[in-house]
Every structure is written in structure tokens, then in C-alpha cells.
Short mmCIF file of C-alpha atoms and ligand atoms in Angstrom, two decimals:
data_model
loop_
_atom_site.label_atom_id
_atom_site.label_comp_id
_atom_site.label_asym_id
_atom_site.label_seq_id
_atom_site.Cartn_x
_atom_site.Cartn_y
_atom_site.Cartn_z
CA MET A 1 -3.14 111.79 30.19
CA ARG A 2 -0.80 111.05 33.09
CA ASP A 3 -1.31 107.92 35.10
CA VAL A 4 -0.64 107.57 38.82
CA THR A 5 2.92 106.43 38.19
CA GLY A 6 3.59 109.95 36.99
CA SER A 7 5.46 108.91 33.86
CA ALA A 8 2.72 108.78 31.27
CA LEU A 9 3.78 111.42 28.83
CA PRO A 10 2.24 110.59 25.48
CA LEU A 11 4.70 108.80 23.25
CA LEU A 12 4.26 111.40 20.53
CA ALA A 13 5.40 114.15 22.91
CA VAL A 14 8.62 112.31 23.70
CA GLU A 15 9.12 111.55 20.02
CA GLU A 16 8.59 115.20 19.07
CA ALA A 17 11.05 116.30 21.77
CA ARG A 18 13.65 113.87 20.41
CA ARG A 19 13.02 114.73 16.76
CA VAL A 20 13.11 118.50 17.28
CA ALA A 21 16.15 118.41 19.58
CA ALA A 22 18.00 116.28 17.03
CA GLY A 23 16.93 118.48 14.13
CA VAL A 24 17.93 121.73 15.81
CA GLY A 25 21.21 120.13 16.94
CA ALA A 26 22.01 118.91 13.42
CA ASP A 27 21.50 122.39 11.99
CA LEU A 28 22.81 124.34 14.94
CA ALA A 29 24.86 126.57 12.64
CA VAL A 30 21.62 127.90 11.15
CA LEU A 31 20.30 128.82 14.60
CA LEU A 32 23.61 130.41 15.57
CA GLY A 33 23.62 132.37 12.31
CA ASP A 34 20.15 133.76 13.07
CA LEU A 35 21.15 134.57 16.62
CA GLU A 36 24.30 136.34 15.46
CA THR A 37 22.22 138.58 13.19
CA TRP A 38 19.73 139.34 15.97
CA VAL A 39 22.28 139.93 18.75
CA ASN A 40 24.44 142.15 16.53
CA ALA A 41 21.43 144.40 15.88
CA ASP A 42 21.17 146.51 19.05
CA THR A 43 17.57 146.95 20.16
CA PRO A 44 17.49 149.19 23.21
CA GLY A 45 14.04 149.65 24.73
CA GLY A 46 12.32 152.71 23.26
CA ASP A 47 14.42 152.88 20.07
CA ILE A 48 11.48 152.18 17.76
CA GLU A 49 13.46 152.40 14.53
CA ARG A 50 15.98 149.74 15.57
CA LEU A 51 13.29 147.58 17.19
CA ASP A 52 11.09 147.65 14.08
CA ARG A 53 14.02 146.88 11.82
CA LEU A 54 14.84 143.74 13.81
CA ALA A 55 11.16 142.72 14.00
CA ALA A 56 11.04 142.84 10.18
CA VAL A 57 14.24 140.77 9.90
CA MET A 58 12.85 138.14 12.27
CA ALA A 59 9.51 138.08 10.44
CA HIS A 60 11.35 137.38 7.20
CA THR A 61 13.31 134.54 8.81
CA LEU A 62 10.18 132.98 10.31
CA ASP A 63 8.40 133.24 6.98
CA GLY A 64 11.21 131.18 5.53
CA TYR A 65 10.63 128.57 8.26
CA GLY A 66 7.00 128.10 7.25
CA LEU A 67 5.32 130.38 9.79
CA HIS A 68 2.88 133.16 8.89
CA PRO A 69 4.32 136.32 10.41
CA GLU A 70 2.34 139.46 11.12
CA LEU A 71 3.89 142.72 12.33
CA VAL A 72 1.34 144.33 14.63
CA PRO A 73 1.74 148.09 15.19
CA VAL A 74 1.37 149.04 18.84
CA ALA A 75 1.02 152.75 19.56
CA GLY A 76 4.29 154.22 20.78
CA LYS A 77 5.92 150.81 21.06
CA GLY A 78 6.73 149.88 17.49
CA LEU A 79 5.92 146.49 16.02
CA TYR A 80 5.05 143.33 17.89
CA LEU A 81 5.74 140.16 15.92
CA HIS A 82 3.09 137.42 15.88
CA ALA A 83 4.03 134.42 13.74
CA VAL A 84 1.59 131.56 13.40
CA LEU A 85 2.05 127.90 12.54
CA GLU A 86 -1.12 125.89 12.07
CA GLY A 87 -1.43 122.17 12.65
CA SER A 88 -3.95 119.37 12.67
CA GLY A 89 -4.49 119.05 16.43
CA ARG A 90 -6.49 120.96 19.06
CA ALA A 91 -4.01 122.85 21.23
CA ARG A 92 -3.24 126.52 20.92
CA VAL A 93 0.11 127.39 22.45
CA ALA A 94 1.97 130.71 22.45
CA LEU A 95 5.75 130.99 22.55
CA LEU A 96 6.28 134.32 24.29
CA CYS A 97 9.45 136.35 23.70
CA HIS A 98 10.72 139.93 23.54
CA HIS A 99 13.31 141.46 21.23
CA ASP A 100 14.15 144.62 23.17
CA THR A 101 17.23 144.58 25.39
CA VAL A 102 18.66 146.84 28.09
CA PHE A 103 21.80 147.63 26.08
CA PRO A 104 22.24 150.99 24.31
CA ALA A 105 22.99 151.40 20.61
CA GLY A 106 26.65 150.70 19.90
CA THR A 107 26.97 147.86 22.42
CA ALA A 108 27.08 145.09 19.82
CA ALA A 109 29.82 146.89 17.85
CA ALA A 110 31.97 147.00 20.96
CA TRP A 111 31.04 143.53 22.15
CA PRO A 112 29.62 141.44 19.31
CA PHE A 113 28.08 137.99 19.33
CA ARG A 114 30.52 135.17 20.00
CA ALA A 115 29.61 131.51 19.68
CA GLY A 116 31.64 128.79 21.33
CA VAL A 117 31.05 125.09 21.73
CA GLU A 118 30.12 125.62 25.37
CA ARG A 119 28.82 129.18 25.57
CA CYS A 120 27.56 132.06 23.45
CA HIS A 121 28.05 135.67 24.48
CA GLY A 122 26.70 139.01 23.35
CA PRO A 123 24.27 141.73 24.44
CA GLY A 124 20.84 140.23 25.00
CA VAL A 125 21.95 136.70 24.16
CA ALA A 126 20.19 135.40 27.29
CA ASP A 127 17.62 138.16 27.81
CA MET A 128 16.25 137.10 25.48
CA LYS A 129 17.35 136.77 21.88
CA GLY A 130 18.59 133.25 22.64
CA GLY A 131 15.05 132.43 23.72
CA ILE A 132 13.68 133.74 20.42
CA ALA A 133 16.17 131.46 18.65
CA VAL A 134 14.88 128.46 20.61
CA ALA A 135 11.26 129.37 19.81
CA ALA A 136 11.98 130.03 16.13
CA HIS A 137 13.87 126.79 15.62
CA ALA A 138 11.43 124.70 17.65
CA ALA A 139 8.76 126.12 15.32
CA ARG A 140 10.93 125.46 12.23
CA LEU A 141 11.18 121.79 13.17
CA LEU A 142 7.54 121.56 14.31
CA ALA A 143 6.57 122.71 10.81
CA LEU A 144 8.40 119.71 9.35
CA GLY A 145 6.69 117.07 11.51
CA PRO A 146 3.21 115.72 12.25
CA ARG A 147 2.08 119.08 13.71
CA PRO A 148 0.19 117.87 16.79
CA PHE A 149 -1.39 121.25 17.62
CA ALA A 150 -4.01 123.61 16.21
CA ARG A 151 -1.90 126.73 16.46
CA VAL A 152 1.58 127.60 17.66
CA GLU A 153 2.01 131.36 17.83
CA LEU A 154 5.46 132.86 18.32
CA VAL A 155 5.05 136.31 19.88
CA SER A 156 7.93 138.75 20.23
CA VAL A 157 7.15 142.07 21.87
CA SER A 158 9.25 145.21 21.57
CA ASP A 159 8.87 146.71 25.05
CA GLU A 160 9.24 144.07 27.77
CA GLU A 161 12.11 145.79 29.55
CA THR A 162 10.41 149.19 29.76
CA ARG A 163 6.70 148.40 30.14
CA SER A 164 5.00 148.21 33.55
CA GLY A 165 1.73 146.64 32.37
CA ALA A 166 0.70 143.63 30.30
CA PRO A 167 1.87 143.07 26.71
CA LEU A 168 -0.43 145.13 24.53
CA THR A 169 -1.53 142.27 22.27
CA LEU A 170 -2.17 139.79 25.08
CA ASP A 171 -5.87 139.68 24.17
CA ARG A 172 -4.89 137.87 20.97
CA LEU A 173 -4.00 134.88 23.14
CA GLU A 174 -7.39 134.69 24.84
CA GLY A 175 -8.52 131.07 25.08
CA PHE A 176 -5.03 129.68 24.44
CA ASP A 177 -4.26 126.45 26.27
CA ALA A 178 -0.83 127.56 27.43
CA VAL A 179 1.89 130.16 27.16
CA LEU A 180 5.50 129.01 27.09
CA CYS A 181 7.73 131.96 27.94
CA LEU A 182 11.28 131.78 26.64
CA GLU A 183 13.18 133.86 29.14
CA CYS A 184 16.43 131.98 29.70
CA GLY A 185 16.59 128.94 31.95
CA ARG A 186 18.12 129.51 35.37
CA VAL A 187 21.85 128.97 35.88
CA ASP A 188 21.17 125.46 37.21
CA GLY A 189 19.03 124.71 34.15
CA SER A 190 15.69 124.90 35.90
CA VAL A 191 12.53 126.19 34.29
CA VAL A 192 10.54 128.87 36.12
CA SER A 193 7.22 127.67 37.52
CA ALA A 194 6.60 130.62 39.84
CA ARG A 195 7.42 134.29 39.93
CA LYS A 196 6.60 136.65 42.77
CA GLY A 197 4.30 139.55 42.10
CA GLY A 198 4.89 143.06 43.39
CA ARG A 199 2.88 145.98 44.70
CA TRP A 200 4.16 149.48 45.10
CA PHE A 201 2.45 152.23 47.04
CA ARG A 202 3.05 155.68 48.40
CA ILE A 203 1.72 157.14 51.64
CA HIS A 204 1.38 160.91 51.55
CA ALA A 205 1.43 162.91 54.78
CA LEU A 206 0.07 166.44 55.01
CA GLY A 207 0.83 168.44 58.17
CA ARG A 208 1.65 172.10 58.55
CA PRO A 209 5.04 173.71 57.88
CA ALA A 210 6.63 176.10 60.35
CA HIS A 211 10.02 177.58 61.18
CA ALA A 212 11.79 174.98 63.32
CA GLY A 213 13.42 177.63 65.52
CA VAL A 214 10.94 180.50 65.63
CA ASP A 215 7.68 178.55 65.80
CA PRO A 216 8.40 174.85 66.41
CA ASP A 217 5.06 174.16 68.12
CA GLY A 218 3.11 175.90 65.37
CA GLY A 219 4.00 173.19 62.86
CA ARG A 220 2.57 169.72 62.35
CA ASN A 221 5.45 167.43 61.47
CA ALA A 222 4.52 165.25 58.49
CA VAL A 223 7.56 162.97 58.79
CA LEU A 224 6.92 161.54 62.27
CA PRO A 225 3.64 159.74 61.46
CA LEU A 226 5.36 158.23 58.43
CA CYS A 227 8.11 156.90 60.69
CA HIS A 228 5.44 155.18 62.79
CA GLU A 229 3.83 153.81 59.64
CA ALA A 230 7.19 152.59 58.33
CA LEU A 231 7.77 150.61 61.54
CA ARG A 232 4.22 149.24 61.48
CA LEU A 233 4.51 148.18 57.83
CA THR A 234 7.86 146.52 58.37
CA GLU A 235 5.93 143.86 60.31
CA LEU A 236 4.70 142.69 56.90
CA HIS A 237 8.20 141.46 56.02
CA HIS A 238 7.97 137.63 56.18
CA ALA A 239 4.50 137.88 57.74
CA ARG A 240 3.50 135.17 55.27
CA GLU A 241 5.66 132.64 53.46
CA GLY A 242 7.49 134.34 50.63
CA LEU A 243 6.09 137.77 51.44
CA THR A 244 8.66 140.55 51.65
CA PHE A 245 8.38 144.26 52.36
CA GLN A 246 10.80 147.15 52.22
CA VAL A 247 10.30 150.84 52.86
CA THR A 248 12.05 152.24 49.82
CA GLU A 249 11.72 156.02 50.16
CA LEU A 250 10.97 158.48 52.96
CA ILE A 251 11.12 161.94 51.55
CA THR A 252 10.27 165.49 52.54
CA PRO A 253 11.04 168.57 50.50
CA ALA A 254 11.47 170.69 53.69
CA GLY A 255 14.81 172.30 54.50
CA VAL A 256 17.04 171.63 57.48
CA ASN A 257 15.39 174.34 59.62
CA THR A 258 11.74 173.71 58.72
CA VAL A 259 9.08 171.60 60.40
CA PRO A 260 8.12 169.48 57.39
CA GLY A 261 4.54 170.07 56.37
CA GLU A 262 4.60 167.44 53.62
CA ALA A 263 6.29 164.09 53.19
CA PHE A 264 5.78 160.71 51.65
CA LEU A 265 7.08 157.20 51.92
CA THR A 266 7.04 154.46 49.35
CA GLY A 267 6.95 150.73 49.93
CA ASP A 268 7.79 147.63 47.89
CA LEU A 269 5.81 144.46 48.58
CA ARG A 270 6.57 141.11 46.92
CA GLY A 271 4.62 137.91 47.31
CA PRO A 272 3.99 134.56 45.65
CA THR A 273 0.21 134.86 45.30
CA ALA A 274 -2.29 137.58 44.49
CA ALA A 275 -4.11 136.68 47.73
CA ASP A 276 -0.98 137.40 49.79
CA LEU A 277 -0.49 140.74 48.06
CA ASP A 278 -4.16 141.71 48.48
CA TRP A 279 -3.96 140.86 52.17
CA ALA A 280 -0.78 142.89 52.60
CA MET A 281 -2.30 145.88 50.81
CA GLU A 282 -5.25 145.76 53.23
CA GLN A 283 -2.74 146.06 56.08
CA VAL A 284 -1.08 148.96 54.29
CA ARG A 285 -4.38 150.81 54.03
CA ALA A 286 -5.14 150.34 57.75
CA LEU A 287 -3.30 153.55 58.55
CA GLY A 288 -2.95 154.62 62.18
CA HIS A 289 -4.59 157.73 63.63
CA HIS A 290 -2.23 160.68 63.62
CA PRO A 291 -3.88 163.84 65.01
CA ASP A 292 -3.27 166.94 62.91
CA VAL A 293 -1.51 165.09 60.09
CA GLU A 294 -3.52 163.75 57.21
CA LEU A 295 -2.35 160.49 55.66
CA ARG A 296 -3.41 159.24 52.27
CA GLU A 297 -2.44 155.99 50.55
CA GLU A 298 -1.77 155.89 46.80
CA ASP A 299 -1.68 152.51 45.05
CA LEU A 300 1.09 152.45 42.41
CA GLY A 301 0.20 149.02 41.06
CA GLY A 302 2.79 146.41 40.22
CA PRO A 303 3.26 143.17 38.33
CA PRO A 304 1.12 140.15 39.17
CA PRO A 305 2.64 136.89 40.37
CA LEU A 306 3.03 133.84 38.19
CA GLU A 307 1.40 131.37 40.57
CA ARG A 308 2.29 127.70 40.55
CA THR A 309 -1.22 126.48 39.89
CA PRO A 310 -1.93 122.77 39.20
CA ALA A 311 -1.77 123.54 35.45
CA VAL A 312 1.61 125.26 35.82
CA ALA A 313 2.86 122.36 37.94
CA ALA A 314 1.73 119.94 35.22
CA LEU A 315 3.61 121.95 32.58
CA ALA A 316 6.74 122.03 34.74
CA GLY A 317 6.52 118.30 35.49
CA ALA A 318 6.13 117.48 31.79
CA ALA A 319 9.04 119.77 30.85
CA ILE A 320 11.30 118.08 33.39
CA GLU A 321 10.28 114.62 32.14
CA LEU A 322 10.74 115.57 28.51
CA GLY A 323 14.16 117.01 29.33
CA ALA A 324 15.18 113.81 31.09
CA ALA A 325 14.00 111.77 28.08
CA ILE A 326 16.46 113.65 25.84
CA GLY A 327 19.32 113.73 28.34
CA HIS A 328 18.76 117.33 29.50
CA HIS A 329 18.28 117.17 33.27
CA PHE A 330 16.88 120.14 35.19
CA GLY A 331 14.35 121.07 37.86
CA GLU A 332 11.99 123.97 38.46
CA SER A 333 12.38 127.15 40.50
CA LEU A 334 10.69 130.23 41.91
CA THR A 335 12.18 133.63 41.15
CA GLY A 336 11.52 137.13 42.44
CA GLY A 337 11.91 138.75 39.01
CA VAL A 338 9.06 139.61 36.70
CA SER A 339 8.56 138.71 33.04
CA ASP A 340 5.74 138.86 30.52
CA GLY A 341 4.99 135.31 31.67
CA SER A 342 3.60 136.91 34.84
CA TRP A 343 1.07 138.91 32.80
CA ALA A 344 0.07 135.90 30.71
CA ALA A 345 -0.48 133.89 33.89
CA ALA A 346 -2.51 136.70 35.44
CA ALA A 347 -4.71 136.68 32.34
CA GLY A 348 -5.64 133.11 33.27
CA ILE A 349 -3.49 131.21 30.75
CA PRO A 350 -1.37 128.40 32.23
CA THR A 351 2.18 129.68 31.79
CA LEU A 352 5.59 128.09 32.18
CA ASP A 353 8.68 130.28 31.98
CA GLY A 354 12.43 129.86 31.72
CA LEU A 355 12.19 127.70 28.60
CA GLY A 356 14.90 129.62 26.77
CA PRO A 357 18.48 128.35 26.69
CA VAL A 358 20.20 127.94 30.03
CA GLY A 359 22.14 131.09 30.83
CA GLY A 360 22.74 133.96 33.17
CA ASP A 361 24.46 137.23 34.05
CA ASP A 362 21.61 139.04 32.26
CA HIS A 363 21.99 142.80 31.79
CA THR A 364 25.78 142.60 32.20
CA PRO A 365 28.71 142.29 29.77
CA ASP A 366 29.14 138.69 30.99
CA GLU A 367 25.68 137.65 29.76
CA TYR A 368 25.88 134.12 28.30
CA VAL A 369 23.92 131.07 27.31
CA GLU A 370 25.04 127.45 27.19
CA THR A 371 25.29 126.47 23.52
CA PRO A 372 24.20 122.81 23.84
CA THR A 373 20.91 123.87 25.44
CA PHE A 374 19.51 125.52 22.29
CA ALA A 375 18.69 122.10 20.83
CA THR A 376 17.54 120.47 24.07
CA ARG A 377 15.30 123.40 25.07
CA ALA A 378 13.78 123.43 21.58
CA GLY A 379 13.06 119.73 22.05
CA VAL A 380 11.38 120.38 25.40
CA VAL A 381 9.26 123.16 23.89
CA ALA A 382 8.15 120.93 21.02
CA GLY A 383 7.41 118.04 23.37
CA LEU A 384 5.33 120.32 25.58
CA VAL A 385 3.26 121.45 22.60
CA ALA A 386 2.51 117.82 21.72
CA ALA A 387 1.80 116.92 25.36
CA ILE A 388 -0.63 119.83 25.73
CA ASP A 389 -2.36 118.71 22.55
CA ALA A 390 -2.67 115.24 24.02
CA GLY A 391 -4.51 116.62 27.07
CA LEU A 392 -1.74 117.32 29.60
CA LEU A 393 -3.75 120.15 31.13
CA ALA A 394 -7.18 118.50 30.96
CA ASP A 395 -7.09 117.35 34.60
CA ALA A 396 -5.42 120.48 35.92
CA ALA A 397 -7.82 123.03 34.39
ZN1 ZN B 1 13.66 139.25 29.41
#
């Protein structure tokens, strides 16, 4: 739907962005009231009882906003919330959130939600209960308009901070046109159009132990080959653009007077594309020849990258344009951190992240979001839904 001038967002998308931003702004006290309730309910990862209680509270709120909430039990993880709003268009768009935080029970009592004209504070206000508030209130206003979409599905998972794999209900989003992930916007306001992926691995070395004083030549030192491997692997650091590598552990259980018969090292690779990470892992597996010491590589997996594909670039470009149209100016950025947006992207769904309110200092007592950006981000989210429905991603698919 975009012409070569690059400013051909459908009128309805801009109108929806304006209407929803204005509506959320006019009733900002309602959003802040919801957020206060959610932030003041501590939801540390793994505390199923607290997590489920908040999921039920949010489901009730979303029901009141015209969505159809479903609490989906996930083994060992508590309830995931899926809340659906149906429309008259074609696009299916997920608004991806999580309601677990890194803060232990009791944090909110000591340091409760505070709302100011410029900033809101409180545990998890940026990561990412503020993002849930943006999604919920964008959906509340979308329900009151022309509904240019087939399905908007707000998803809030209970285990983002503690899980190392994909969200466990991701298959429910199969065939969706896009995922909009509501982790907070970067400090400079930018949305996140790329996240690095990671790979972790361990290299085990098996030699032969011996007394370092009595029989030094009878041992086969397992640490020395790993030192050679560590130096070889360090060549991977910056070997490709954006690729980084660190040896993170080099460990032997042997004592100070023993030739170590066993040892291992671990490595941390990060890269912007799956191809870069696959290439780097091939280099990792090309272990050198070390007579008398057996080396074995163990793949520990890791999160996939969110790659800036043409579809992701189109989403980011539209978000930036929609923001500008409602007076909220920002750009796009790449980050090294991982979110559930990375897993959605790896499942093949065009994904844009960082659509939550602008904020920062996540996981610290200074965590904050910028109050005026609740309304403007909700407007951008709504405008994106309408733009996707109008065929934004048709050329980029
Ligand atoms: Zn988060």
C-alpha cells in the first residue's frame, strides 16, 4: 500500500492512530488505575499463585473492555491470558506481553506504583506491565471504532523472565499476519526492529588425572587443550558484523596438586542473524586435534534473533510514520537483549518490538516509564493494526 514516496500509509491507519491516542489520553486515569492494580500485585517468576491471581484480574478487566478473555493453563507455568477482539477486516495481529516480573513478593509494598505527569514508577512498570496497559487500552479503543482487522489477540504469558524456550502457546498464533511485542520502548523512544540471538555451548575435555608432583608425566592435562580452543574461538569475536563471542567459564574440579583429568569451557555467542550463528557454531565444532585428550562439544541452545526482515522493516517504518503523525517522534534500534518477540519472529511471524511505553532502568528500583507515551504508543499500535489490515505487509511477505 506504500507508494515510492514512502508516505502512503492508509488514511484509516492514521485516523485510527489519532482516535485511539486521543481516546486513551482522555481517559488516562482509567489506564493508570489499571496499571496501579497490576503493578501493586507482585508477580515474581515461578510464583504461580500470584501470577494466576493477576491473570484473572486482567482477564476480568479486558472482558469489561469488550475482549473475549481465555485463561489457558500451561503445565508448571500457571495461566497464560489470551484475549480476543474480532473485527470486520482481514488481518490477524497479536499483542504480545508478559505479566511476570523479576521482583520478589513484597517489593510493591515497599515501593508501590507512583504516577506522575512525566513518569510512572513501580516494580515491573516498564518490564512490562506498562506494555500490557498500552495493549489493553489500545484494544479498548479499537473495540469502539470501525475495527479494521479480523482478530486482535492480546497475549500475556506468565513465564517470560524465567523461560529459555518459546512461549508455550505460540502455536495459537500460527498464520497471524504480525506480532506486536509490547516490551517498553527504548530510552530514546525507539521501537525495536532487531534483536540479537544467542548460542551457548560447552566443550568437555577428558584427559587422565595424576598427582602433579609424584607422577606429572603420567597425567593428560585436560585444561591445556581448552586453553588452545579458547584462544581459537576468541577469533570469532567481531568475525562478522554484530557477531560477538566470550569464553564465559573454564572450569576443572581438580585440586591444586592434581593434573586435571577433566575440564570444560563454556562460550556465549551473539549475532544478528541465524545464518551468522550457524556459521559460528560450525567454527566451534571444528575442534583442534589434541593427542591424548578427548574433546566433545555440547550445544546448549539459546534464543533466536529477531531479524530485521523486509516485513519487520515495513512495520518499523509504519510505526515511525504513525508516531510522527500524532506528534510522537522516535526511530528504531537493534538491541542485544532477548524477548518473546524473538521467538515469535523465529516462528516466521513478522514481529516488531518495543511498542510499550517509553521507559528504562528495567529490573532496578529506578524502573520508570514516561506517562505521556501510554496514549501515543496505544495510537501507534492501533494504527499499525489498521495498516496491516490495509496490506502493509503484502509486498514484504
Ligand atoms: Zn520483559
